[in-house]
PDB file of C-alpha atoms in Angstrom:
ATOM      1  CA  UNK A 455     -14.491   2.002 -17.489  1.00  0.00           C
ATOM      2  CA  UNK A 456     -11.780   3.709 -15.749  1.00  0.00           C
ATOM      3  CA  UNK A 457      -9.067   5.641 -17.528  1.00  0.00           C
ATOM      4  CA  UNK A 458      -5.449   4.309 -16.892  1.00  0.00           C
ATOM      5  CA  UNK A 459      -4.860   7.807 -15.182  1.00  0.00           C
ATOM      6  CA  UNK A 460      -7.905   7.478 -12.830  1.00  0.00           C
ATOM      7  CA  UNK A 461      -6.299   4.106 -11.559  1.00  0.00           C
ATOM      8  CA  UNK A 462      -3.226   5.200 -11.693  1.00  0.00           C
ATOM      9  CA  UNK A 463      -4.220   7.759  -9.202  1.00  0.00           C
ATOM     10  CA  UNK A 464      -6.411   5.183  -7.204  1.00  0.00           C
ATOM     11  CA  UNK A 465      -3.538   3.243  -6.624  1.00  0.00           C
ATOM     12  CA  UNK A 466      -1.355   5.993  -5.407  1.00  0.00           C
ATOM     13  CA  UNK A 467      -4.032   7.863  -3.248  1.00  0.00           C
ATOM     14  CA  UNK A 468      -4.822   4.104  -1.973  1.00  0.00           C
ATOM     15  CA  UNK A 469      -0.853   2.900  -0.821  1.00  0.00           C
ATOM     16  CA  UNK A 470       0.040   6.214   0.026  1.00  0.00           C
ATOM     17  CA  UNK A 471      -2.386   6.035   2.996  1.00  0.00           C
ATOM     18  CA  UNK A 472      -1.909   2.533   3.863  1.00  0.00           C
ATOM     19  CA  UNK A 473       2.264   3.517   4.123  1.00  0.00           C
ATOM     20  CA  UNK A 474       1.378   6.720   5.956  1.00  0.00           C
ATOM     21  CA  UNK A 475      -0.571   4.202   8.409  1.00  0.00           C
ATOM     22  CA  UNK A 476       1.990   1.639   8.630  1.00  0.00           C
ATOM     23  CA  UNK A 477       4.530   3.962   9.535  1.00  0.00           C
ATOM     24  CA  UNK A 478       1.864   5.597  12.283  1.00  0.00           C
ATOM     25  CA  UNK A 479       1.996   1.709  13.729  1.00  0.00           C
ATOM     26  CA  UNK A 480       5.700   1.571  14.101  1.00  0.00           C
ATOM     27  CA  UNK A 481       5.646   4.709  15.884  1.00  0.00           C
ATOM     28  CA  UNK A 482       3.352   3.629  17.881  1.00  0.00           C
ATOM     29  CA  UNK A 483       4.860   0.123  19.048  1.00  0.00           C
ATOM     30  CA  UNK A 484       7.818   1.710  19.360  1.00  0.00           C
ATOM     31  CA  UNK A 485       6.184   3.863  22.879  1.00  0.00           C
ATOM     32  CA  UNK A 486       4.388   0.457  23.646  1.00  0.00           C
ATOM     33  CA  UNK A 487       0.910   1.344  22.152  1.00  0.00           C
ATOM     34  CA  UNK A 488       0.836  -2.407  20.399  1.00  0.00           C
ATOM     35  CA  UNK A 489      -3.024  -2.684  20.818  1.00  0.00           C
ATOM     36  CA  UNK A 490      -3.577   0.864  19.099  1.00  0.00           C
ATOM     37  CA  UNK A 491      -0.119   0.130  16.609  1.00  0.00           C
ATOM     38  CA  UNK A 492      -2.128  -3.263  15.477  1.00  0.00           C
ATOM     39  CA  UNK A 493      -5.314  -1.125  14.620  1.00  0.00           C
ATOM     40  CA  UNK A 494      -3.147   0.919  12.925  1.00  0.00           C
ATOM     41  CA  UNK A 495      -1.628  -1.261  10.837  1.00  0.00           C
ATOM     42  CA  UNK A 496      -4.858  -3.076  10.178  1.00  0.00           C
ATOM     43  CA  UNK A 497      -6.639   0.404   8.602  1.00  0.00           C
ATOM     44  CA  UNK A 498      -3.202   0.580   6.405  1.00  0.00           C
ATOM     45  CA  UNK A 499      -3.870  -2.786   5.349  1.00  0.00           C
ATOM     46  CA  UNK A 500      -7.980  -1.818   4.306  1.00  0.00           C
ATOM     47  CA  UNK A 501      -5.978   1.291   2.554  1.00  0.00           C
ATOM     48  CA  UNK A 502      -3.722  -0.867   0.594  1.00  0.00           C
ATOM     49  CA  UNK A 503      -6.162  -3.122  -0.555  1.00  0.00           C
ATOM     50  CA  UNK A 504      -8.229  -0.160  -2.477  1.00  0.00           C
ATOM     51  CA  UNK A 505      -5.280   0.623  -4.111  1.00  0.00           C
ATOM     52  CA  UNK A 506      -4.483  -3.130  -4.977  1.00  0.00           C
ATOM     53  CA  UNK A 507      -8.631  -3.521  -6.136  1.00  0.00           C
ATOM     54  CA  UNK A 508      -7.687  -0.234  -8.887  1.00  0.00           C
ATOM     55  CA  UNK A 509      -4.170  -2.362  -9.814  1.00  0.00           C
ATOM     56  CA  UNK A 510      -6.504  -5.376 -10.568  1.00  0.00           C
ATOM     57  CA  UNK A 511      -8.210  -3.337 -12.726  1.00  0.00           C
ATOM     58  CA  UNK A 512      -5.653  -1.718 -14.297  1.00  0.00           C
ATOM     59  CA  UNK A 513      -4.040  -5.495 -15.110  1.00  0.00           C
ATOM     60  CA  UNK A 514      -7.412  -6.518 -16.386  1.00  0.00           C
ATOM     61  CA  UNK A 515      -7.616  -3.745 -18.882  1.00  0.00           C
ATOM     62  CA  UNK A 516      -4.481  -4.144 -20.035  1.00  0.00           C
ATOM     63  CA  UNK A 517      -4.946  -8.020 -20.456  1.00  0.00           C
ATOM     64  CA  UNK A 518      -8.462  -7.176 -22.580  1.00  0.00           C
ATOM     65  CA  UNK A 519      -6.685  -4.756 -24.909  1.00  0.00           C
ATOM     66  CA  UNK A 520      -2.909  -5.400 -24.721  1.00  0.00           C
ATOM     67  CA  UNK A 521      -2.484  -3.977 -28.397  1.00  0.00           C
ATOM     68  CA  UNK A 522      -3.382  -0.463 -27.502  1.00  0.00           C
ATOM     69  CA  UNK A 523      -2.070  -0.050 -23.889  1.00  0.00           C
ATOM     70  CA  UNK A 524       0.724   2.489 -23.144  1.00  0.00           C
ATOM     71  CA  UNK A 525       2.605   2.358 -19.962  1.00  0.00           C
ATOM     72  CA  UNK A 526       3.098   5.922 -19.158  1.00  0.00           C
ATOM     73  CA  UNK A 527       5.368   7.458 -16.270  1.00  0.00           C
ATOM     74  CA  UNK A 528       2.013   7.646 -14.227  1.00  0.00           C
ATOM     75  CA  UNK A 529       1.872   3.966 -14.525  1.00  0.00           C
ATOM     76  CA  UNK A 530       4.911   3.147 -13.514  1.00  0.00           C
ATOM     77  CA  UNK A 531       4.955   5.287 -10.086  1.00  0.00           C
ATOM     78  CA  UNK A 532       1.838   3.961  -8.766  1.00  0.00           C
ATOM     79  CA  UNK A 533       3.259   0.124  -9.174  1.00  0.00           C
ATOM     80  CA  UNK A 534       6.501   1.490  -7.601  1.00  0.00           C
ATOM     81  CA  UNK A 535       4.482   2.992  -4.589  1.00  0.00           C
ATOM     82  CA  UNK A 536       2.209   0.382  -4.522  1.00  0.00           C
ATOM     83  CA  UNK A 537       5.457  -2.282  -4.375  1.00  0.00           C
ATOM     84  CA  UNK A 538       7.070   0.139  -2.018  1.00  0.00           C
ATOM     85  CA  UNK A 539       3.833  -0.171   0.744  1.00  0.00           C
ATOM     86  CA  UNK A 540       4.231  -3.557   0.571  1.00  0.00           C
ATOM     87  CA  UNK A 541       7.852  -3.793   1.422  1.00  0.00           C
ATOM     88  CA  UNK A 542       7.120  -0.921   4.060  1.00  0.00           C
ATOM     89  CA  UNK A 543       4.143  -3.147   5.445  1.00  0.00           C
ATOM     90  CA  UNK A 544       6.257  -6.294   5.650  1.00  0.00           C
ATOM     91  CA  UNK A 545       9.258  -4.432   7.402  1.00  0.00           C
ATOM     92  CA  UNK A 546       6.764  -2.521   9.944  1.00  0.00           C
ATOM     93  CA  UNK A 547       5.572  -6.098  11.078  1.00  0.00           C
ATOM     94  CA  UNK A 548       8.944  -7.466  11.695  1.00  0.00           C
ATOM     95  CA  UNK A 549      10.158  -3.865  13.393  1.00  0.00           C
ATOM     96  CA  UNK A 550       6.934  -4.627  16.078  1.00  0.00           C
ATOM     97  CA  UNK A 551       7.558  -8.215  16.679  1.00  0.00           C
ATOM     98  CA  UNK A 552      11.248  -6.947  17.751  1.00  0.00           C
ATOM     99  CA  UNK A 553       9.552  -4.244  19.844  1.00  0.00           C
ATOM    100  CA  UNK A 554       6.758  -6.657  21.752  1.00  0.00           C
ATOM    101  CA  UNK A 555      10.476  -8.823  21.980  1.00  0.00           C
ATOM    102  CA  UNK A 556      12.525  -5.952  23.818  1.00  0.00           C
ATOM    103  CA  UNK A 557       9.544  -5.123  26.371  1.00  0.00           C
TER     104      UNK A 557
END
């Protein structure tokens, strides 16, 4: 079983690459590279969803043993980052339609 620090950290390491992506695949459909910005975003998504599998986890654990769980700092920052790539995600996909739009 995984430690609420290891998926803690599984969740962070996980977003934190899918946000670096997504913000690679605004960059890049903002100079017109839509086909490569797409792929980008895509890999960001694959990224994100390791870090959502640990959150699962993390939510399961707690469920099975809700008595003895304690919500540390740790805890906390990986759902903000992992709330955070979503937002980021869903703001990068509006930012290219508006791009494609201008061209």
């Amino acid at each position: 079983m995984d430690t609420l620090e290891e998926l803690s950290f599984q969740i962070i390491s996980g977003v934190g690459a899918a946000k670096s992506c997504y913000i690679e695949a605004l960059r890049m459909s903002r100079n017109g590279d839509n086909i490569l910005a797409q792929k980008k975003l895509d890999e960001g998504y694959n990224y994100y969803l390791t870090g959502h599998a640990a959150h699962s986890k993390l939510l399961q654990q707690t469920a099975e043993k809700a008595d003895s769980v304690k919500i540390n700092l740790l805890v906390v920052h990986a759902e903000d980052q992992l709330m955070s790539a979503e937002t980021i995600k869903l703001m990068v996909e509006e930012f290219m339609i508006l791009y494609n739009q201008a061209e």
